[in-house]
Amino acid sequence: MSRPTKAVVNLSAIRHNYQLAKQLTKQPALAVIKADAYGHGATAVALALQDIADGFAVACIEEALQLRRVGISQPVLLLEGFFTQDELAVIAEQQFACVVHNQWQLQALLAEPLSKPINVWLKFDSGMHRLGLSANDYLTAYQQLLHSPNVQQVICMTHLASADELTDPMTHDQLARFKQLVQPLNASVSVANSAAVLGWPETYLGWVRPGIMLYGASPFVKKQPDSATALQTAMTLQSSLIAIKTIKKGDTVGYGATYQAPETMYMGVVAIGYGDGYPRHARSGTPLLVNGVRCPLIGRVSMDMLAVDLRPVATNVQLNDPVVLWGGGELPAHEVAEWADTIAYELFTGITRRIKVEYMTNMSDL
Ligand SMILES: *Cc1c(COP(=O)(O)O)cnc(C)c1O
């Protein structure tokens, strides 16, 4: 009846992972659901977490308004603040919390009379050199915000650049700079992303901001902290075999004929490609699950299809048998991502509108 390609998202897994972040840190947690909840569907994820989440974080006001439209009444933080001054009236009206990361935002916020005061997350650039004020500007900005009638509370925040690398000294350096700056202020603070929640207890200083871990993917590429084993995969990307054939030694597969059969062998074709968000750069050898068995991708990924070496399942396979591209507990997205020289974040957010998303919930959560 229809193309078998879809993503199945287990909302109970996302609840479990959110609760894991809270249990590990014993701190309030903003569920980071920017970029359509990393491709999992922001509305569905927010509604699934509504009764347990302390708040949500998104990239911009468009994403925040989408949450209010579906009835989310918790705090929603705009991680990049506002882009144009006219957003301020809406931010105050909707009571969004707002990052301030540069002088332009600071002055705009101080200058515009707001209908209601808002919570401001004042960002310190502790070494990532992306967004945030320098140490020189920070304390003045903090005092100005504290005394502004537009501001209810100031939360001091920073963002870590290398927390996904447990042996990298940068996290210690960033944390030391942040603590030195904010400790005298006696303010609420926020440091930890998913990698910090899973691997750096010294960052549990206040509000935590877990993103990728909510979806059950580990941000760590090399050594994994023990806590990462407790994550539950939320998304299973799946399709099925739409062709099975035997090719002879020396035959090539796909565009550019980049794969050559080393012997006479079974191969299959799966109905998913880069038009669905499967990475075109996935190399021959990238694992897929055919009937639950790991089989390697062969040749170049096409727009709507890709080819798979069926030797590991031998003759134990039929047309329309299920294929998992990532997920299902057996095949972590970060492992597939490595074969395509990318990260799980990009795989998830790269899922295209062509993919149907089906939601499921464990019975115990109903
Ligand atoms: C995206 C983002 C997060 C979440 O990061 P993860 O690595 O997905 O946990 C936290 N804080 C800020 C400022 C972000 O932009």
Tab-separated table of C-alpha atoms and ligand atoms in Angstrom:
chain	number	residue	atom	x	y	z
A	1	MET	CA	0.000	0.000	0.000
A	2	SER	CA	2.764	2.439	0.761
A	3	ARG	CA	6.508	2.921	0.872
A	4	PRO	CA	7.752	1.115	3.995
A	5	THR	CA	10.214	3.816	5.036
A	6	LYS	CA	9.532	5.401	8.419
A	7	ALA	CA	10.926	6.518	11.759
A	8	VAL	CA	9.379	5.023	14.876
A	9	VAL	CA	9.897	7.211	17.946
A	10	ASN	CA	9.466	5.748	21.411
A	11	LEU	CA	8.283	8.609	23.627
A	12	SER	CA	8.709	6.506	26.772
A	13	ALA	CA	12.419	6.263	26.010
A	14	ILE	CA	12.610	10.065	25.862
A	15	ARG	CA	10.855	10.302	29.241
A	16	HIS	CA	13.277	7.746	30.660
A	17	ASN	CA	16.290	9.668	29.353
A	18	TYR	CA	14.986	12.973	30.727
A	19	GLN	CA	14.513	11.356	34.123
A	20	LEU	CA	18.013	9.904	33.887
A	21	ALA	CA	19.399	13.437	33.452
A	22	LYS	CA	17.510	14.553	36.548
A	23	GLN	CA	18.609	11.534	38.618
A	24	LEU	CA	22.267	11.914	37.676
A	25	THR	CA	22.445	15.650	38.332
A	26	LYS	CA	19.786	16.268	41.008
A	27	GLN	CA	19.246	19.617	39.292
A	28	PRO	CA	16.402	21.235	37.360
A	29	ALA	CA	16.641	20.353	33.666
A	30	LEU	CA	15.637	22.123	30.486
A	31	ALA	CA	14.776	19.556	27.806
A	32	VAL	CA	16.523	20.841	24.687
A	33	ILE	CA	14.089	20.361	21.819
A	34	LYS	CA	15.476	22.784	19.221
A	35	ALA	CA	15.494	21.799	15.526
A	36	ASP	CA	12.176	19.961	15.875
A	37	ALA	CA	13.489	17.992	18.859
A	38	TYR	CA	16.555	16.903	16.878
A	39	GLY	CA	14.266	15.553	14.163
A	40	HIS	CA	12.006	13.638	16.579
A	41	GLY	CA	9.110	16.139	16.421
A	42	ALA	CA	9.099	19.022	18.928
A	43	THR	CA	5.351	18.995	19.528
A	44	ALA	CA	5.148	15.286	20.297
A	45	VAL	CA	8.266	15.349	22.457
A	46	ALA	CA	7.176	18.415	24.438
A	47	LEU	CA	3.731	16.945	25.077
A	48	ALA	CA	5.288	13.643	26.151
A	49	LEU	CA	7.511	15.455	28.674
A	50	GLN	CA	4.964	18.066	29.735
A	51	ASP	CA	4.128	16.556	33.127
A	52	ILE	CA	7.758	15.971	34.174
A	53	ALA	CA	9.864	18.676	32.486
A	54	ASP	CA	11.063	21.717	34.423
A	55	GLY	CA	11.263	23.607	31.148
A	56	PHE	CA	12.280	23.473	27.505
A	57	ALA	CA	14.989	25.080	25.402
A	58	VAL	CA	14.748	25.957	21.712
A	59	ALA	CA	16.849	27.933	19.243
A	60	CYS	CA	14.449	30.722	18.366
A	61	ILE	CA	11.080	32.360	18.916
A	62	GLU	CA	9.401	30.473	16.057
A	63	GLU	CA	10.188	27.200	17.813
A	64	ALA	CA	9.050	28.593	21.163
A	65	LEU	CA	5.720	29.839	19.813
A	66	GLN	CA	5.033	26.417	18.334
A	67	LEU	CA	5.214	25.029	21.893
A	68	ARG	CA	2.830	27.640	23.304
A	69	ARG	CA	0.375	26.915	20.464
A	70	VAL	CA	0.086	23.290	21.573
A	71	GLY	CA	-0.434	24.249	25.196
A	72	ILE	CA	3.040	24.046	26.724
A	73	SER	CA	3.002	26.415	29.694
A	74	GLN	CA	6.431	25.657	31.204
A	75	PRO	CA	9.417	27.983	30.941
A	76	VAL	CA	10.835	28.005	27.404
A	77	LEU	CA	14.359	29.332	26.901
A	78	LEU	CA	15.501	30.917	23.633
A	79	LEU	CA	19.082	29.631	23.367
A	80	GLU	CA	20.231	32.358	20.970
A	81	GLY	CA	18.025	35.069	22.432
A	82	PHE	CA	16.319	37.409	19.958
A	83	PHE	CA	17.468	38.286	16.456
A	84	THR	CA	15.407	41.461	15.966
A	85	GLN	CA	14.190	43.990	18.523
A	86	ASP	CA	10.503	43.440	17.681
A	87	GLU	CA	10.700	39.958	19.212
A	88	LEU	CA	10.987	41.473	22.691
A	89	ALA	CA	7.305	42.332	23.039
A	90	VAL	CA	6.359	38.728	22.196
A	91	ILE	CA	9.027	37.337	24.528
A	92	ALA	CA	7.584	39.366	27.413
A	93	GLU	CA	3.983	38.561	26.503
A	94	GLN	CA	4.690	34.813	26.266
A	95	GLN	CA	7.077	34.887	29.226
A	96	PHE	CA	9.885	33.199	27.321
A	97	ALA	CA	13.259	33.113	29.040
A	98	CYS	CA	15.918	34.672	26.886
A	99	VAL	CA	19.662	34.259	26.424
A	100	VAL	CA	21.620	37.499	26.149
A	101	HIS	CA	24.953	36.788	24.484
A	102	ASN	CA	26.168	40.110	23.063
A	103	GLN	CA	26.124	43.867	23.665
A	104	TRP	CA	23.512	44.533	21.000
A	105	GLN	CA	21.010	42.229	22.727
A	106	LEU	CA	21.868	43.698	26.105
A	107	GLN	CA	21.308	47.295	25.032
A	108	ALA	CA	18.127	46.429	23.124
A	109	LEU	CA	16.688	44.676	26.153
A	110	LEU	CA	17.599	47.506	28.523
A	111	ALA	CA	16.150	50.142	26.194
A	112	GLU	CA	12.764	48.645	25.325
A	113	PRO	CA	10.017	48.984	27.965
A	114	LEU	CA	8.446	45.535	28.399
A	115	SER	CA	4.914	44.677	29.501
A	116	LYS	CA	6.249	42.131	32.011
A	117	PRO	CA	9.766	41.396	33.262
A	118	ILE	CA	11.500	38.292	31.838
A	119	ASN	CA	14.160	35.848	32.967
A	120	VAL	CA	17.502	36.432	31.282
A	121	TRP	CA	20.226	33.825	30.821
A	122	LEU	CA	23.398	35.884	30.533
A	123	LYS	CA	25.944	33.935	28.539
A	124	PHE	CA	29.646	33.948	29.329
A	125	ASP	CA	32.156	32.938	26.687
A	126	SER	CA	34.356	30.688	28.818
A	127	GLY	CA	36.459	29.511	25.882
A	128	MET	CA	34.276	28.097	23.131
A	129	HIS	CA	34.390	31.457	21.308
A	130	ARG	CA	30.989	31.117	19.728
A	131	LEU	CA	28.369	33.099	21.669
A	132	GLY	CA	28.796	34.952	24.947
A	133	LEU	CA	30.279	38.011	26.614
A	134	SER	CA	33.927	38.221	27.631
A	135	ALA	CA	34.913	38.341	31.315
A	136	ASN	CA	35.568	42.093	30.969
A	137	ASP	CA	32.018	42.892	29.880
A	138	TYR	CA	30.188	40.307	31.930
A	139	LEU	CA	29.937	41.838	35.383
A	140	THR	CA	28.741	45.220	34.117
A	141	ALA	CA	26.109	43.503	31.983
A	142	TYR	CA	25.042	41.423	34.961
A	143	GLN	CA	24.572	44.491	37.168
A	144	GLN	CA	22.689	46.375	34.454
A	145	LEU	CA	20.284	43.468	33.980
A	146	LEU	CA	19.835	43.023	37.705
A	147	HIS	CA	18.713	46.620	38.041
A	148	SER	CA	16.502	46.721	34.954
A	149	PRO	CA	12.703	46.712	35.446
A	150	ASN	CA	12.569	44.434	32.375
A	151	VAL	CA	14.360	41.644	34.199
A	152	GLN	CA	12.976	39.260	36.773
A	153	GLN	CA	15.942	36.947	37.316
A	154	VAL	CA	19.431	36.630	35.810
A	155	ILE	CA	20.821	33.129	35.314
A	156	CYS	CA	24.530	32.905	34.549
A	157	MET	CA	25.320	30.379	31.832
A	158	THR	CA	28.131	29.107	29.678
A	159	HIS	CA	28.544	26.349	27.093
A	160	LEU	CA	31.227	23.654	26.964
A	161	ALA	CA	33.194	22.999	23.789
A	162	SER	CA	34.790	19.614	24.458
A	163	ALA	CA	32.800	17.833	27.151
A	164	ASP	CA	32.286	14.906	24.753
A	165	GLU	CA	35.977	14.046	25.185
A	166	LEU	CA	36.534	12.741	28.723
A	167	THR	CA	40.288	13.239	28.674
A	168	ASP	CA	40.278	16.755	27.220
A	169	PRO	CA	41.438	19.335	29.820
A	170	MET	CA	39.386	22.104	28.179
A	171	THR	CA	36.287	21.360	30.272
A	172	HIS	CA	38.245	21.938	33.499
A	173	ASP	CA	39.592	25.223	32.128
A	174	GLN	CA	36.175	26.474	31.031
A	175	LEU	CA	34.598	25.486	34.321
A	176	ALA	CA	37.337	27.196	36.342
A	177	ARG	CA	36.905	30.439	34.369
A	178	PHE	CA	33.134	30.304	34.780
A	179	LYS	CA	33.261	29.611	38.511
A	180	GLN	CA	35.798	32.336	39.156
A	181	LEU	CA	33.575	34.836	37.370
A	182	VAL	CA	30.170	33.941	38.799
A	183	GLN	CA	30.877	32.617	42.284
A	184	PRO	CA	30.841	36.101	43.895
A	185	LEU	CA	27.446	36.831	42.282
A	186	ASN	CA	25.452	34.225	44.177
A	187	ALA	CA	23.268	33.746	41.082
A	188	SER	CA	21.561	30.707	39.545
A	189	VAL	CA	23.881	29.106	37.012
A	190	SER	CA	23.791	26.666	34.090
A	191	VAL	CA	26.650	24.802	32.420
A	192	ALA	CA	25.892	21.200	31.501
A	193	ASN	CA	24.882	19.855	28.072
A	194	SER	CA	24.340	16.100	27.561
A	195	ALA	CA	28.035	15.231	27.554
A	196	ALA	CA	28.487	17.064	30.852
A	197	VAL	CA	25.386	15.436	32.379
A	198	LEU	CA	26.704	11.993	31.446
A	199	GLY	CA	30.393	12.472	32.101
A	200	TRP	CA	31.230	15.534	34.208
A	201	PRO	CA	29.636	15.627	37.701
A	202	GLU	CA	31.612	18.783	38.561
A	203	THR	CA	29.350	20.678	36.111
A	204	TYR	CA	26.158	19.887	38.069
A	205	LEU	CA	25.984	23.439	39.375
A	206	GLY	CA	22.427	24.439	38.567
A	207	TRP	CA	20.091	24.131	35.584
A	208	VAL	CA	21.252	21.414	33.178
A	209	ARG	CA	20.491	21.451	29.449
A	210	PRO	CA	20.351	17.914	28.058
A	211	GLY	CA	19.685	17.612	24.308
A	212	ILE	CA	21.039	14.625	22.388
A	213	MET	CA	20.860	12.292	25.407
A	214	LEU	CA	17.076	12.734	25.560
A	215	TYR	CA	16.918	10.905	22.263
A	216	GLY	CA	19.066	8.082	23.588
A	217	ALA	CA	22.197	8.895	21.602
A	218	SER	CA	25.543	9.261	23.294
A	219	PRO	CA	27.508	12.403	22.484
A	220	PHE	CA	30.758	10.562	23.202
A	221	VAL	CA	32.697	9.265	20.242
A	222	LYS	CA	35.572	7.524	21.982
A	223	LYS	CA	35.432	6.329	25.582
A	224	GLN	CA	31.849	6.194	26.916
A	225	PRO	CA	31.065	7.011	30.564
A	226	ASP	CA	29.164	4.262	32.427
A	227	SER	CA	26.047	6.433	32.631
A	228	ALA	CA	25.668	6.304	28.828
A	229	THR	CA	24.737	2.610	29.013
A	230	ALA	CA	21.483	3.594	30.768
A	231	LEU	CA	20.253	5.603	27.770
A	232	GLN	CA	17.324	4.209	25.799
A	233	THR	CA	17.226	4.721	22.035
A	234	ALA	CA	14.186	6.728	20.972
A	235	MET	CA	14.270	6.548	17.182
A	236	THR	CA	14.325	3.518	14.927
A	237	LEU	CA	14.729	4.385	11.258
A	238	GLN	CA	13.467	1.548	9.165
A	239	SER	CA	12.552	0.372	5.697
A	240	SER	CA	12.543	-2.942	3.850
A	241	LEU	CA	14.150	-4.920	1.045
A	242	ILE	CA	12.591	-4.137	-2.324
A	243	ALA	CA	14.957	-6.294	-4.405
A	244	ILE	CA	17.186	-9.286	-3.791
A	245	LYS	CA	19.624	-10.600	-6.366
A	246	THR	CA	22.753	-12.628	-6.942
A	247	ILE	CA	25.725	-10.862	-8.468
A	248	LYS	CA	28.892	-12.453	-9.833
A	249	LYS	CA	32.495	-11.875	-8.828
A	250	GLY	CA	33.665	-8.590	-10.407
A	251	ASP	CA	30.138	-7.121	-10.871
A	252	THR	CA	29.801	-3.564	-9.603
A	253	VAL	CA	26.976	-1.961	-7.613
A	254	GLY	CA	25.400	1.490	-7.856
A	255	TYR	CA	26.386	4.917	-9.213
A	256	GLY	CA	30.042	5.277	-10.024
A	257	ALA	CA	30.435	1.491	-9.735
A	258	THR	CA	32.379	2.019	-6.498
A	259	TYR	CA	31.718	-1.449	-5.078
A	260	GLN	CA	32.925	-4.596	-6.779
A	261	ALA	CA	31.739	-8.060	-5.721
A	262	PRO	CA	34.654	-10.121	-4.375
A	263	GLU	CA	32.776	-13.345	-5.155
A	264	THR	CA	29.366	-14.516	-6.304
A	265	MET	CA	27.064	-13.135	-3.629
A	266	TYR	CA	23.558	-12.172	-2.521
A	267	MET	CA	22.761	-8.502	-2.338
A	268	GLY	CA	19.637	-6.502	-1.609
A	269	VAL	CA	18.178	-3.064	-2.286
A	270	VAL	CA	16.579	-1.058	0.547
A	271	ALA	CA	13.960	1.676	0.021
A	272	ILE	CA	15.756	4.562	1.697
A	273	GLY	CA	18.321	7.055	0.468
A	274	TYR	CA	19.732	10.528	0.923
A	275	GLY	CA	16.360	12.005	-0.093
A	276	ASP	CA	15.101	10.612	3.203
A	277	GLY	CA	18.069	11.848	5.185
A	278	TYR	CA	20.211	8.728	5.182
A	279	PRO	CA	23.749	10.134	4.781
A	280	ARG	CA	25.081	9.917	1.224
A	281	HIS	CA	28.604	9.840	2.606
A	282	ALA	CA	28.052	6.572	4.480
A	283	ARG	CA	30.880	4.344	3.255
A	284	SER	CA	30.689	0.771	2.012
A	285	GLY	CA	30.750	-1.277	5.208
A	286	THR	CA	28.318	0.898	7.193
A	287	PRO	CA	26.216	-1.570	9.202
A	288	LEU	CA	22.450	-2.025	8.632
A	289	LEU	CA	20.216	-4.599	10.319
A	290	VAL	CA	18.500	-7.015	7.946
A	291	ASN	CA	16.142	-9.245	9.917
A	292	GLY	CA	18.113	-8.116	12.948
A	293	VAL	CA	21.456	-9.250	11.480
A	294	ARG	CA	24.256	-6.752	10.783
A	295	CYS	CA	24.922	-6.488	7.055
A	296	PRO	CA	27.213	-3.966	5.356
A	297	LEU	CA	26.117	-1.171	3.028
A	298	ILE	CA	27.683	-1.526	-0.427
A	299	GLY	CA	28.229	1.130	-3.087
A	300	ARG	CA	27.014	4.720	-3.120
A	301	VAL	CA	23.779	5.690	-1.414
A	302	SER	CA	21.214	6.887	-4.012
A	303	MET	CA	18.385	9.375	-3.454
A	304	ASP	CA	15.690	6.766	-2.782
A	305	MET	CA	17.616	3.533	-2.333
A	306	LEU	CA	20.761	1.909	-1.109
A	307	ALA	CA	22.335	-1.516	-1.556
A	308	VAL	CA	23.306	-4.044	1.064
A	309	ASP	CA	25.562	-7.095	1.143
A	310	LEU	CA	23.304	-9.987	2.196
A	311	ARG	CA	26.045	-12.552	2.814
A	312	PRO	CA	25.690	-12.332	6.635
A	313	VAL	CA	22.022	-13.435	6.412
A	314	ALA	CA	22.794	-15.846	3.560
A	315	THR	CA	19.586	-17.309	2.138
A	316	ASN	CA	17.665	-16.539	5.319
A	317	VAL	CA	16.065	-13.468	3.763
A	318	GLN	CA	13.053	-12.580	1.627
A	319	LEU	CA	11.680	-9.682	-0.336
A	320	ASN	CA	10.027	-7.082	1.985
A	321	ASP	CA	11.992	-8.216	5.016
A	322	PRO	CA	12.599	-5.367	7.479
A	323	VAL	CA	15.775	-3.306	7.490
A	324	VAL	CA	16.825	-1.004	10.347
A	325	LEU	CA	19.135	1.868	9.391
A	326	TRP	CA	19.735	2.929	12.984
A	327	GLY	CA	18.089	2.437	16.354
A	328	GLY	CA	16.258	-0.539	17.718
A	329	GLY	CA	18.742	-0.829	20.566
A	330	GLU	CA	21.158	-2.826	18.400
A	331	LEU	CA	22.516	-0.174	16.078
A	332	PRO	CA	23.310	3.174	17.726
A	333	ALA	CA	23.005	6.220	15.463
A	334	HIS	CA	26.421	7.459	16.580
A	335	GLU	CA	27.997	4.285	15.166
A	336	VAL	CA	26.334	4.800	11.777
A	337	ALA	CA	27.336	8.471	11.949
A	338	GLU	CA	31.008	7.577	12.301
A	339	TRP	CA	30.891	5.647	9.030
A	340	ALA	CA	29.642	8.833	7.359
A	341	ASP	CA	32.182	11.114	9.092
A	342	THR	CA	29.451	12.870	11.026
A	343	ILE	CA	27.593	12.755	14.357
A	344	ALA	CA	24.203	11.426	15.468
A	345	TYR	CA	22.980	15.034	15.823
A	346	GLU	CA	23.304	15.531	12.074
A	347	LEU	CA	21.686	12.205	11.208
A	348	PHE	CA	18.652	12.981	13.388
A	349	THR	CA	18.173	16.556	12.212
A	350	GLY	CA	18.757	15.482	8.612
A	351	ILE	CA	15.663	13.253	8.471
A	352	THR	CA	13.583	14.796	5.675
A	353	ARG	CA	9.871	15.541	5.515
A	354	ARG	CA	9.442	12.477	3.335
A	355	ILE	CA	9.884	10.253	6.399
A	356	LYS	CA	6.670	9.386	8.237
A	357	VAL	CA	7.165	9.532	11.987
A	358	GLU	CA	5.151	7.083	14.090
A	359	TYR	CA	5.002	7.505	17.848
A	360	MET	CA	4.784	4.764	20.422
A	361	THR	CA	4.568	4.735	24.205
A	362	ASN	CA	5.279	1.862	26.573
A	363	MET	CA	2.157	0.495	28.267
A	364	SER	CA	3.537	1.416	31.685
A	365	ASP	CA	3.514	5.117	30.736
A	366	LEU	CA	-0.159	5.209	29.720
B	1	LIG	C1	22.022	22.529	21.804
B	1	LIG	C2	22.454	23.059	23.098
B	1	LIG	C3	22.459	22.226	24.235
B	1	LIG	C4	22.198	20.743	24.167
B	1	LIG	O1	23.367	20.102	23.678
B	1	LIG	P1	23.468	18.513	23.618
B	1	LIG	O2	24.888	18.256	23.246
B	1	LIG	O3	22.521	18.083	22.544
B	1	LIG	O4	23.084	18.019	24.942
B	1	LIG	C5	22.758	22.803	25.456
B	1	LIG	N1	23.055	24.111	25.552
B	1	LIG	C6	23.095	24.937	24.485
B	1	LIG	C7	23.453	26.372	24.661
B	1	LIG	C8	22.807	24.437	23.217
B	1	LIG	O5	22.851	25.239	22.156
